[in-house]
C-alpha cells in the first residue's frame, strides 16, 4: 500500500486519539504539578482532610464490593461450569453483560425504589414485620448501602470474567484427580483452587478498579452525601471549575494510578493463563 | 447428587440477587402509585414532551458515535491485523484507555482542554459523539477483531488483489461485506453505551443538554413513578442492544439475522 493511502487509514485514528485522549490527559497530568512553577501543593491537598477520607471510603467500597462480587460471581460461574448447561450459560452471560456494563443508572433507581427510605421492601418490612431498616442503621447512601448496590453489577462482571478461566481448564484434569483418589471436594480445593488462584486475583483487581471508578450509581443514590474520589472530582467540575482545577487534576492522576495498577494485575493474570494454556497444549501434542 | 443440588441452589441464588432489584423496580412502576396494576406511569412518560426531545438527543448522539467508530476504527484495525501485527497490539492496548481513564477523569480533562480557542466545545453537545466513540472503542475493536480472526480476511484480500482489485476496491467491495457482522455487532455496543452515557454528558454540558439518562434522573427526582418507568425503558434498550449484538454474532453464517438485528436497534 502506498504511503499516502496509509495516511488515510491511520490518520483519523491518530488525530482522534491525540485530540480526545492523549492531549487532554497530558494536560491533566501536567497541570496537576504546575502552577506558576512546579509544585506538589495539589497532591498535598488531595491527600489530606476530606480528600484523604474520600480515598479510604472509596477503597473500602471497592474492596468489599469486589470481594462480594468475586465470591458471588465466582460461585455462580463454578455452578454454571459444573452443570454444563450451555443455553443457561449463554443466557446468564448475556444478562450479566447488560448488568455489568450498561445498568448503572437503572440499577440505582431500582435500589432506591426497593430499599430506599420509603422503598417497597423497606415499607413492607415496616408494616408486616415491624422491622425498621432505618432505625437499624441501614442507609442506602452510606458506604454499606453502596457496597450492596455495587455488588449488583460486580457479581455479574465477576461471572463474565471467571467463566473463560474455568472453561480453559482441561476436562481430563478432573478424571485424573479422581482416579488418583481425591474426591470432588478435594479436586475443587486442592487442584482447581491453586490453578485458578491467579485468575481470582486478577478478577478481584478488575472488580476493584471497576468500583473505584464508578460514578453514576453513587451520584444517583447518594449525591453529595457520600465522600468518594469520583464524586469529589465530579463535584470540582460541576461546582466551580476555576476555583481549584489543580486539586481536581491531582485527584484524577491518583485515580488513574490506582486504576492502572489494578488493571495491570488483571492483564498479568490473563497473560499467565494464556501462557499456561499454550504450555498444556504443547505437552499434549508431544505426548 | 448433593453436588448437583448445590450448583442449582447457587444458580438460583445468583438469579435472585441479580433480578430482585429489577423485580422491585417493575413492581413499583406498575403498582406503586395507586396500589392497583396500572400502566399510568408509562403513559405519563410517553406523553411527556421532554421525553421525546431527550430521546431524539440521545438517538442522534448515539448514531453519530456509531458512525465515527466505524469510520475511525475499522480501517486501521483491519490494516494492522493484515499487515502490522505489532502495531495491532499497540492499537489494542491503547483502545483500553477508557478503563484506566474513567468517564469522570475524561470529563475533567475535557472541560479544561475544550474550553477555549478553536475547539471551544464545552457546554455544547458536539463533544459528546467523540467521547462516546472513545468509551466504546475497546468494545468495538474487540468485537471487530473477533470477526476478523474468524474470517480468513488475509487470504481473501490476497485473492482479490490477484484478480486485479486495488487495495481500496478490495477493502470496500470485498472486505466490508465480509466483515459486516463484526461492524454491526461493534456498532450495537457503541450505540448501547452512547444511549446510557451519563457522566460525561452531565459534566461537560453542565446538565444543559438533556439526553435519556439525564432525563431519567431529573424525572426520578420530580416524579419517582415516571422516573422508574424511564429506568425500565432504559434497561429494556440495553437488553435489546446486547441481545441484538449476540443474535448478530450467532447468526454470522446466515445473512438475514444479522441484518434484522441491525435494523431492530436503529
Coordinates of C-alpha atoms in Angstrom, one line a residue:
Chain A
X1 CA 0.0 0.0 0.0
X2 CA 1.3 3.5 -0.8
X3 CA 2.3 5.9 1.9
X4 CA -0.3 8.4 1.0
X5 CA -3.1 5.9 1.5
X6 CA -1.7 4.8 4.8
X7 CA -2.3 8.4 6.0
X8 CA -6.0 7.9 5.2
X9 CA -6.0 4.6 7.1
X10 CA -4.2 5.6 10.3
X11 CA -4.5 9.3 10.2
X12 CA -8.1 9.7 11.5
X13 CA -7.4 7.3 14.4
X14 CA -4.2 9.2 15.4
X15 CA -5.9 12.6 15.3
X16 CA -8.9 11.3 17.2
X17 CA -6.7 9.7 19.9
X18 CA -4.5 12.8 20.2
X19 CA -7.4 15.2 20.5
X20 CA -9.8 13.2 22.7
X21 CA -7.4 11.2 24.8
X22 CA -3.7 12.0 24.7
X23 CA -3.5 15.8 24.8
X24 CA -6.4 16.3 27.3
X25 CA -4.9 13.7 29.6
X26 CA -1.4 15.1 29.4
X27 CA -3.0 18.4 30.2
X28 CA -4.5 17.0 33.4
X29 CA -1.2 15.4 34.4
X30 CA 0.9 18.5 33.7
X31 CA -1.4 21.0 35.4
X32 CA -1.5 18.7 38.5
X33 CA 2.1 19.6 39.1
X34 CA 2.2 23.1 37.7
X35 CA 1.0 26.4 39.0
X36 CA 3.5 29.2 38.1
X37 CA 6.3 26.6 38.6
X38 CA 6.5 23.0 39.6
X39 CA 4.5 22.4 42.8
X40 CA 3.4 19.5 44.9
X41 CA 0.7 21.5 46.8
X42 CA -2.2 20.0 44.9
X43 CA -1.0 16.5 45.8
X44 CA -0.5 17.5 49.4
X45 CA -4.1 19.0 49.4
X46 CA -5.5 15.9 47.7
X47 CA -4.0 13.6 50.3
X48 CA -5.3 15.4 53.4
X49 CA -8.6 16.1 55.1
X50 CA -11.8 15.2 53.4
X51 CA -9.9 14.1 50.3
X52 CA -7.9 11.6 52.2
X53 CA -11.1 10.3 53.8
X54 CA -12.6 10.0 50.3
X55 CA -9.7 7.7 49.4
X56 CA -10.3 5.5 52.4
X57 CA -14.1 5.3 51.7
X58 CA -13.5 4.6 48.0
X59 CA -11.0 1.9 48.8
X60 CA -13.4 0.4 51.4
X61 CA -16.4 0.3 49.0
X62 CA -14.2 -1.0 46.1
X63 CA -12.6 -3.7 48.3
X64 CA -15.8 -5.1 49.9
X65 CA -17.9 -4.9 46.7
X66 CA -15.1 -6.5 44.8
X67 CA -14.9 -9.3 47.4
X68 CA -18.6 -9.8 47.3
X69 CA -18.6 -9.8 43.5
X70 CA -15.7 -12.3 43.4
X71 CA -17.4 -14.8 45.8
X72 CA -20.9 -14.4 44.3
X73 CA -19.9 -14.3 40.7
X74 CA -17.1 -16.9 41.1
X75 CA -19.5 -19.4 42.8
X76 CA -22.2 -18.8 40.1
X77 CA -19.6 -19.3 37.4
X78 CA -18.4 -22.5 39.1
X79 CA -22.0 -23.8 39.3
X80 CA -22.7 -23.0 35.6
X81 CA -19.5 -24.6 34.5
X82 CA -20.0 -27.8 36.6
X83 CA -23.6 -28.2 35.5
X84 CA -22.6 -27.6 31.9
X85 CA -25.9 -26.2 30.7
X86 CA -24.9 -24.3 27.6
X87 CA -28.1 -22.4 27.0
X88 CA -28.3 -21.3 30.6
X89 CA -24.6 -20.2 30.4
X90 CA -25.3 -18.2 27.2
X91 CA -28.5 -16.6 28.7
X92 CA -26.8 -15.7 32.0
X93 CA -23.7 -14.3 30.2
X94 CA -25.9 -12.0 28.2
X95 CA -27.8 -10.9 31.3
X96 CA -24.5 -10.3 33.1
X97 CA -23.2 -8.4 30.1
X98 CA -26.1 -6.0 30.3
X99 CA -25.9 -5.6 34.1
X100 CA -22.1 -5.3 34.3
X101 CA -21.7 -2.7 31.5
X102 CA -24.9 -0.8 30.9
X103 CA -27.0 -0.8 34.0
X104 CA -25.5 1.8 36.4
X105 CA -28.4 4.3 36.5
X106 CA -31.4 1.9 36.2
X107 CA -29.8 -0.1 38.9
X108 CA -29.5 2.9 41.2
X109 CA -33.2 3.7 40.6
X110 CA -34.2 0.0 41.2
X111 CA -32.4 0.0 44.6
X112 CA -33.9 3.4 45.6
X113 CA -37.5 2.2 45.0
X114 CA -37.0 -1.1 46.7
X115 CA -34.6 -0.4 49.6
X116 CA -34.6 3.4 49.8
X117 CA -36.0 5.3 52.8
X118 CA -39.6 4.7 51.5
X119 CA -38.9 1.9 49.2
X120 CA -41.1 -1.1 48.7
X121 CA -39.1 -3.6 50.7
X122 CA -38.4 -1.0 53.4
X123 CA -42.1 -0.3 53.8
X124 CA -43.1 -4.0 53.6
X125 CA -40.7 -4.9 56.4
X126 CA -42.1 -2.0 58.5
X127 CA -45.8 -2.9 58.1
X128 CA -45.5 -6.7 58.0
X129 CA -42.7 -7.5 60.4
X130 CA -42.3 -4.1 62.2
X131 CA -38.6 -4.0 61.2
X132 CA -37.4 -0.5 60.7
X133 CA -34.4 -0.6 58.4
X134 CA -33.5 3.0 59.0
X135 CA -33.5 2.6 62.8
X136 CA -31.4 -0.5 62.4
X137 CA -28.8 1.8 60.9
X138 CA -29.3 0.8 57.3
X139 CA -28.9 3.6 54.8
X140 CA -28.6 3.1 51.1
X141 CA -26.4 6.1 50.6
X142 CA -23.9 5.0 53.2
X143 CA -20.8 3.1 52.2
X144 CA -22.5 -0.1 53.4
X145 CA -25.5 0.6 51.2
X146 CA -23.3 1.4 48.2
X147 CA -21.4 -1.9 48.7
X148 CA -24.7 -3.7 48.4
X149 CA -25.7 -1.7 45.3
X150 CA -22.3 -2.1 43.7
X151 CA -22.5 -5.9 44.2
X152 CA -25.4 -5.9 41.8
X153 CA -23.0 -5.1 39.0
X154 CA -19.8 -6.6 40.5
X155 CA -21.3 -10.1 40.7
X156 CA -22.3 -10.3 37.0
X157 CA -18.9 -8.8 36.0
X158 CA -17.1 -11.5 38.0
X159 CA -19.2 -14.2 36.4
X160 CA -18.3 -12.9 32.9
X161 CA -14.6 -12.7 33.7
X162 CA -14.2 -16.0 35.6
X163 CA -16.2 -18.2 33.1
X164 CA -13.4 -18.2 30.5
X165 CA -10.9 -19.0 33.2
X166 CA -13.0 -22.1 34.2
X167 CA -13.7 -23.3 30.7
X168 CA -10.0 -23.1 29.9
X169 CA -9.4 -26.0 32.4
X170 CA -8.9 -29.3 30.5
X171 CA -11.7 -31.8 31.1
X172 CA -9.4 -34.7 31.8
X173 CA -7.9 -33.0 34.8
X174 CA -10.9 -34.0 37.0
X175 CA -10.8 -37.6 35.8
X176 CA -7.1 -37.7 36.6
X177 CA -7.5 -36.2 40.0
X178 CA -10.5 -38.5 40.8
X179 CA -8.7 -41.6 39.6
X180 CA -5.8 -40.8 41.9
X181 CA -8.2 -40.9 44.8
X182 CA -9.1 -37.4 45.6
X183 CA -12.8 -36.8 45.9
X184 CA -14.8 -33.9 44.3
X185 CA -14.3 -31.5 47.2
X186 CA -10.6 -32.4 47.2
X187 CA -10.4 -31.8 43.5
X188 CA -12.1 -28.4 43.9
X189 CA -9.9 -27.3 46.8
X190 CA -6.6 -28.9 46.1
X191 CA -6.4 -28.9 42.3
X192 CA -8.8 -26.3 41.0
X193 CA -8.2 -23.6 43.5
X194 CA -4.4 -23.4 43.1
X195 CA -4.8 -23.4 39.3
X196 CA -7.4 -20.6 39.5
X197 CA -5.6 -18.5 42.1
X198 CA -4.0 -16.1 39.7
X199 CA -7.3 -15.7 37.8
X200 CA -9.1 -15.0 41.0
X201 CA -6.6 -12.3 42.0
X202 CA -6.9 -10.8 38.5
X203 CA -10.7 -10.8 38.6
X204 CA -10.6 -9.1 42.0
X205 CA -8.2 -6.4 40.7
X206 CA -10.6 -5.8 37.8
X207 CA -13.6 -5.5 40.2
X208 CA -11.7 -3.2 42.5
X209 CA -10.9 -0.9 39.6
X210 CA -14.5 -1.1 38.4
X211 CA -15.9 0.0 41.7
X212 CA -13.1 2.6 42.3
X213 CA -14.1 4.4 39.1
X214 CA -17.9 4.1 39.4
X215 CA -19.6 7.5 39.4
X216 CA -23.2 7.4 38.1
X217 CA -24.5 4.8 40.6
X218 CA -23.1 6.6 43.6
X219 CA -24.1 10.0 42.3
X220 CA -27.7 9.0 41.7
X221 CA -28.1 7.3 45.1
X222 CA -26.1 9.5 47.4
X223 CA -25.4 12.7 45.5
X224 CA -23.1 14.8 47.7
X225 CA -23.7 12.8 50.9
X226 CA -21.1 10.2 50.2
X227 CA -17.4 11.0 50.1
X228 CA -15.9 9.1 47.1
X229 CA -13.0 10.1 44.9
X230 CA -15.0 10.1 41.6
X231 CA -17.8 12.1 43.3
X232 CA -15.2 14.6 44.6
X233 CA -13.8 15.0 41.0
X234 CA -17.3 15.4 39.6
X235 CA -18.1 18.0 42.3
X236 CA -14.9 20.0 41.4
X237 CA -16.0 20.1 37.7
X238 CA -19.7 20.7 38.4
X239 CA -19.5 23.2 41.1
X240 CA -16.7 25.7 40.4
X241 CA -14.1 24.8 37.7
X242 CA -12.0 27.9 38.1
X243 CA -11.7 27.5 41.8
X244 CA -9.3 24.6 42.2
X245 CA -8.5 22.9 38.9
X246 CA -5.1 21.7 40.3
X247 CA -6.7 19.8 43.1
X248 CA -9.1 18.0 40.7
X249 CA -6.3 17.2 38.4
X250 CA -4.2 15.7 41.3
X251 CA -7.2 13.6 42.3
X252 CA -7.6 12.5 38.7
X253 CA -4.0 11.4 38.4
X254 CA -4.2 9.5 41.7
X255 CA -7.4 7.8 40.4
X256 CA -5.6 6.8 37.1
X257 CA -2.6 5.4 39.1
X258 CA -4.9 3.2 41.2
X259 CA -6.8 2.0 38.1
X260 CA -3.6 1.5 36.1
X261 CA -2.1 -0.6 38.9
X262 CA -5.3 -2.7 39.3
X263 CA -5.7 -3.3 35.6
X264 CA -2.0 -4.2 35.3
X265 CA -2.5 -7.0 37.8
X266 CA -5.6 -8.1 35.8
X267 CA -3.6 -8.1 32.5
X268 CA -0.8 -10.1 34.1
X269 CA -3.2 -12.8 35.3
X270 CA -4.8 -13.0 31.8
X271 CA -1.3 -13.4 30.2
X272 CA -0.3 -16.0 32.7
X273 CA -3.4 -18.0 31.9
X274 CA -2.7 -17.8 28.1
X275 CA 0.9 -18.9 28.6
X276 CA -0.1 -21.8 30.8
X277 CA -2.7 -23.0 28.3
X278 CA -0.2 -22.8 25.5
X279 CA 2.2 -25.0 27.6
X280 CA -0.5 -27.5 28.4
X281 CA -1.4 -27.8 24.7
X282 CA 2.3 -28.1 23.8
X283 CA 2.8 -31.0 26.2
X284 CA -0.3 -32.8 25.0
X285 CA 1.0 -32.5 21.4
X286 CA 4.3 -34.0 22.4
X287 CA 2.6 -37.0 24.2
Chain B
X1 CA -26.4 -35.9 43.9
X2 CA -25.7 -33.4 46.7
X3 CA -23.2 -31.6 44.4
X4 CA -25.8 -31.2 41.6
X5 CA -28.3 -29.6 44.0
X6 CA -25.7 -27.3 45.5
X7 CA -24.9 -26.0 42.0
X8 CA -28.6 -25.5 41.3
X9 CA -29.0 -23.6 44.5
X10 CA -26.1 -21.4 43.7
X11 CA -27.5 -20.5 40.2
X12 CA -30.9 -19.7 41.8
X13 CA -29.2 -17.5 44.4
X14 CA -27.3 -15.7 41.6
X15 CA -30.6 -15.1 39.7
X16 CA -32.3 -13.8 42.8
X17 CA -29.5 -11.5 43.7
X18 CA -29.4 -10.1 40.2
X19 CA -33.1 -9.9 39.4
X20 CA -34.7 -8.9 42.7
X21 CA -33.9 -5.2 42.4
X22 CA -35.4 -5.2 39.0
X23 CA -38.5 -7.1 40.1
X24 CA -38.8 -4.4 42.7
X25 CA -38.4 -1.7 40.1
X26 CA -41.1 -3.2 37.8
X27 CA -43.5 -3.8 40.7
X28 CA -43.0 -0.2 41.8
X29 CA -43.6 1.1 38.3
X30 CA -46.7 -0.9 37.7
X31 CA -48.5 -0.8 41.1
X32 CA -46.5 1.8 43.1
X33 CA -48.9 4.7 42.5
X34 CA -52.4 3.6 43.2
X35 CA -51.8 0.1 44.7
X36 CA -53.6 -1.4 41.7
X37 CA -51.9 -2.6 38.5
X38 CA -51.7 0.3 36.0
X39 CA -49.7 1.5 33.1
X40 CA -50.2 5.1 34.1
X41 CA -46.5 5.7 34.8
X42 CA -45.6 4.7 31.2
X43 CA -48.5 6.8 29.8
X44 CA -47.2 9.8 31.7
X45 CA -43.7 9.1 30.5
X46 CA -44.5 8.7 26.8
X47 CA -46.8 11.7 26.7
X48 CA -44.1 13.9 28.3
X49 CA -42.7 16.2 25.5
X50 CA -39.3 16.3 27.2
X51 CA -39.1 12.5 26.9
X52 CA -39.4 12.8 23.1
X53 CA -36.8 15.6 22.9
X54 CA -34.3 13.7 25.2
X55 CA -34.9 10.6 23.1
X56 CA -34.1 12.5 19.9
X57 CA -31.0 14.0 21.5
X58 CA -29.8 10.6 22.6
X59 CA -30.5 9.0 19.3
X60 CA -28.6 11.4 17.1
X61 CA -25.6 11.4 19.6
X62 CA -25.5 7.6 19.5
X63 CA -25.9 7.5 15.7
X64 CA -23.0 10.0 15.4
X65 CA -20.8 8.0 17.8
X66 CA -21.5 4.8 15.8
X67 CA -20.7 6.5 12.5
X68 CA -17.4 7.9 14.0
X69 CA -16.5 4.5 15.4
X70 CA -17.0 2.7 12.0
X71 CA -15.1 5.4 10.1
X72 CA -12.2 5.9 12.6
X73 CA -11.6 2.4 14.0
X74 CA -12.4 -0.1 11.1
X75 CA -9.7 0.7 8.5
X76 CA -6.7 0.9 10.9
X77 CA -7.6 -2.2 12.8
X78 CA -8.2 -4.1 9.6
X79 CA -4.9 -2.9 8.0
X80 CA -2.9 -3.6 11.2
X81 CA -4.4 -7.1 11.5
X82 CA -3.4 -8.0 8.0
X83 CA 0.0 -6.3 7.7
X84 CA 1.3 -5.0 11.0
X85 CA 0.6 -7.4 13.9
X86 CA 2.9 -5.4 16.2
X87 CA 1.0 -2.2 15.5
X88 CA -2.2 -4.1 16.1
X89 CA -1.0 -4.9 19.6
X90 CA -0.3 -1.2 20.3
X91 CA -3.8 -0.2 19.0
X92 CA -5.4 -2.9 21.2
X93 CA -3.6 -1.7 24.2
X94 CA -4.4 2.0 23.5
X95 CA -8.1 1.0 23.0
X96 CA -8.3 0.1 26.7
X97 CA -7.7 3.8 27.6
X98 CA -11.3 4.3 29.0
X99 CA -10.7 1.6 31.6
X100 CA -7.7 3.4 33.1
X101 CA -9.1 6.9 32.4
X102 CA -12.7 6.7 33.6
X103 CA -15.5 8.9 32.4
X104 CA -15.2 11.3 35.3
X105 CA -11.5 11.9 34.6
X106 CA -12.2 12.3 30.9
X107 CA -14.8 14.9 31.7
X108 CA -12.4 16.8 33.9
X109 CA -9.8 16.7 31.1
X110 CA -12.3 17.9 28.5
X111 CA -13.7 20.8 30.5
X112 CA -10.1 22.2 30.6
X113 CA -8.9 21.3 27.1
X114 CA -12.0 22.2 25.2
X115 CA -12.9 25.4 26.9
X116 CA -11.1 27.9 24.7
X117 CA -9.7 28.7 21.3
X118 CA -10.8 26.8 18.1
X119 CA -12.1 23.8 20.0
X120 CA -14.4 25.6 22.4
X121 CA -16.8 22.7 22.7
X122 CA -17.6 22.6 26.4
X123 CA -21.3 23.3 27.0
X124 CA -22.2 22.1 23.6
X125 CA -23.2 18.5 22.7
X126 CA -20.7 18.3 19.8
X127 CA -18.0 16.9 22.0
X128 CA -20.2 14.0 23.1
X129 CA -20.1 11.7 20.0
X130 CA -16.3 11.7 20.1
X131 CA -16.3 11.0 23.8
X132 CA -18.8 8.2 23.3
X133 CA -16.7 6.7 20.5
X134 CA -13.7 6.7 22.8
X135 CA -15.7 4.9 25.6
X136 CA -16.9 2.4 23.0
X137 CA -13.5 1.9 21.4
X138 CA -12.4 -1.2 23.4
X139 CA -15.8 -2.9 22.8
X140 CA -15.9 -2.0 19.0
X141 CA -12.3 -3.1 18.4
X142 CA -12.6 -6.4 20.3
X143 CA -15.8 -7.4 18.6
X144 CA -14.5 -6.4 15.1
X145 CA -11.2 -8.2 15.7
X146 CA -13.1 -11.3 16.8
X147 CA -14.8 -11.3 13.4
X148 CA -11.5 -10.6 11.6
X149 CA -9.9 -13.6 13.2
X150 CA -12.7 -15.9 12.0
X151 CA -13.0 -14.5 8.5
X152 CA -9.7 -15.5 6.8
X153 CA -9.6 -11.9 5.7
X154 CA -5.9 -12.1 4.6
X155 CA -6.4 -14.9 2.0
X156 CA -9.5 -13.3 0.6
X157 CA -7.7 -9.9 0.3
X158 CA -4.8 -11.5 -1.5
X159 CA -7.2 -13.3 -3.8
X160 CA -9.0 -10.0 -4.6
X161 CA -5.7 -8.4 -5.4
X162 CA -4.5 -11.3 -7.6
X163 CA -7.7 -10.8 -9.5
X164 CA -6.8 -7.2 -10.2
X165 CA -8.5 -5.1 -7.5
X166 CA -6.6 -2.4 -5.8
X167 CA -6.5 -2.0 -2.0
X168 CA -9.3 0.5 -1.8
X169 CA -11.6 -1.5 -4.1
X170 CA -10.8 -4.7 -2.3
X171 CA -11.5 -3.1 1.1
X172 CA -14.8 -1.5 0.2
X173 CA -16.3 -4.2 -2.1
X174 CA -14.9 -7.4 -0.6
X175 CA -13.7 -6.8 3.0
X176 CA -16.5 -4.6 4.3
X177 CA -19.3 -7.1 3.2
X178 CA -17.2 -9.9 4.6
X179 CA -16.7 -8.2 8.0
X180 CA -20.2 -6.7 8.1
X181 CA -21.4 -8.7 11.1
X182 CA -18.4 -7.6 13.1
X183 CA -19.1 -4.0 12.2
X184 CA -22.8 -4.4 13.1
X185 CA -22.0 -6.0 16.5
X186 CA -19.5 -3.4 17.4
X187 CA -21.9 -0.6 16.3
X188 CA -24.6 -2.1 18.5
X189 CA -22.3 -2.0 21.6
X190 CA -21.2 1.6 20.8
X191 CA -24.9 2.5 20.4
X192 CA -25.9 0.9 23.7
X193 CA -23.0 2.6 25.5
X194 CA -23.9 6.0 24.0
X195 CA -27.6 5.7 24.8
X196 CA -26.7 5.1 28.5
X197 CA -23.9 7.5 29.0
X198 CA -24.4 9.9 31.9
X199 CA -21.2 11.2 33.4
X200 CA -19.5 13.0 30.5
X201 CA -22.8 14.3 29.2
X202 CA -23.7 15.9 32.6
X203 CA -20.3 17.2 33.5
X204 CA -19.3 18.7 30.2
X205 CA -22.7 20.3 29.3
X206 CA -23.5 21.2 32.9
X207 CA -26.7 19.3 32.5
X208 CA -27.9 21.7 29.9
X209 CA -28.2 19.1 27.2
X210 CA -30.8 16.6 28.3
X211 CA -30.3 13.0 27.0
X212 CA -32.2 10.0 28.1
X213 CA -30.1 9.2 31.2
X214 CA -30.1 12.8 32.4
X215 CA -33.9 12.9 31.8
X216 CA -34.2 9.7 33.8
X217 CA -32.5 11.2 36.9
X218 CA -34.3 14.6 36.6
X219 CA -37.7 12.9 36.3
X220 CA -37.0 10.5 39.1
X221 CA -36.3 13.4 41.4
X222 CA -39.5 15.1 40.5
X223 CA -41.8 12.1 39.9
X224 CA -40.4 8.8 41.1
X225 CA -43.1 6.8 39.2
X226 CA -42.3 8.3 35.9
X227 CA -38.6 8.1 36.6
X228 CA -38.8 4.4 37.4
X229 CA -40.8 3.9 34.2
X230 CA -37.9 5.6 32.4
X231 CA -35.5 3.3 34.2
X232 CA -37.4 0.3 32.9
X233 CA -37.3 1.7 29.4
X234 CA -33.5 2.3 29.6
X235 CA -32.9 -1.2 30.9
X236 CA -35.1 -2.6 28.0
X237 CA -33.0 -0.6 25.5
X238 CA -29.7 -2.0 27.0
X239 CA -31.1 -5.6 26.9
X240 CA -32.3 -5.1 23.3
X241 CA -28.9 -3.8 22.3
X242 CA -27.0 -6.7 23.8
X243 CA -29.4 -9.4 22.6
X244 CA -29.3 -7.9 19.1
X245 CA -25.5 -8.0 19.2
X246 CA -25.5 -11.6 20.3
X247 CA -28.1 -12.6 17.7
X248 CA -25.9 -11.0 15.0
X249 CA -22.9 -12.9 16.3
X250 CA -24.6 -16.3 16.4
X251 CA -26.2 -15.7 13.0
X252 CA -22.9 -14.7 11.4
X253 CA -23.1 -17.7 8.9
X254 CA -26.6 -16.9 7.8
X255 CA -27.2 -13.5 6.3
X256 CA -30.7 -12.4 7.4
X257 CA -30.5 -12.5 11.2
X258 CA -27.5 -10.1 11.3
X259 CA -29.4 -7.6 9.1
X260 CA -32.6 -7.9 11.1
X261 CA -30.7 -7.3 14.4
X262 CA -29.2 -4.2 13.0
X263 CA -32.5 -2.8 11.9
X264 CA -34.1 -3.5 15.2
X265 CA -31.6 -1.5 17.1
X266 CA -31.6 1.5 14.8

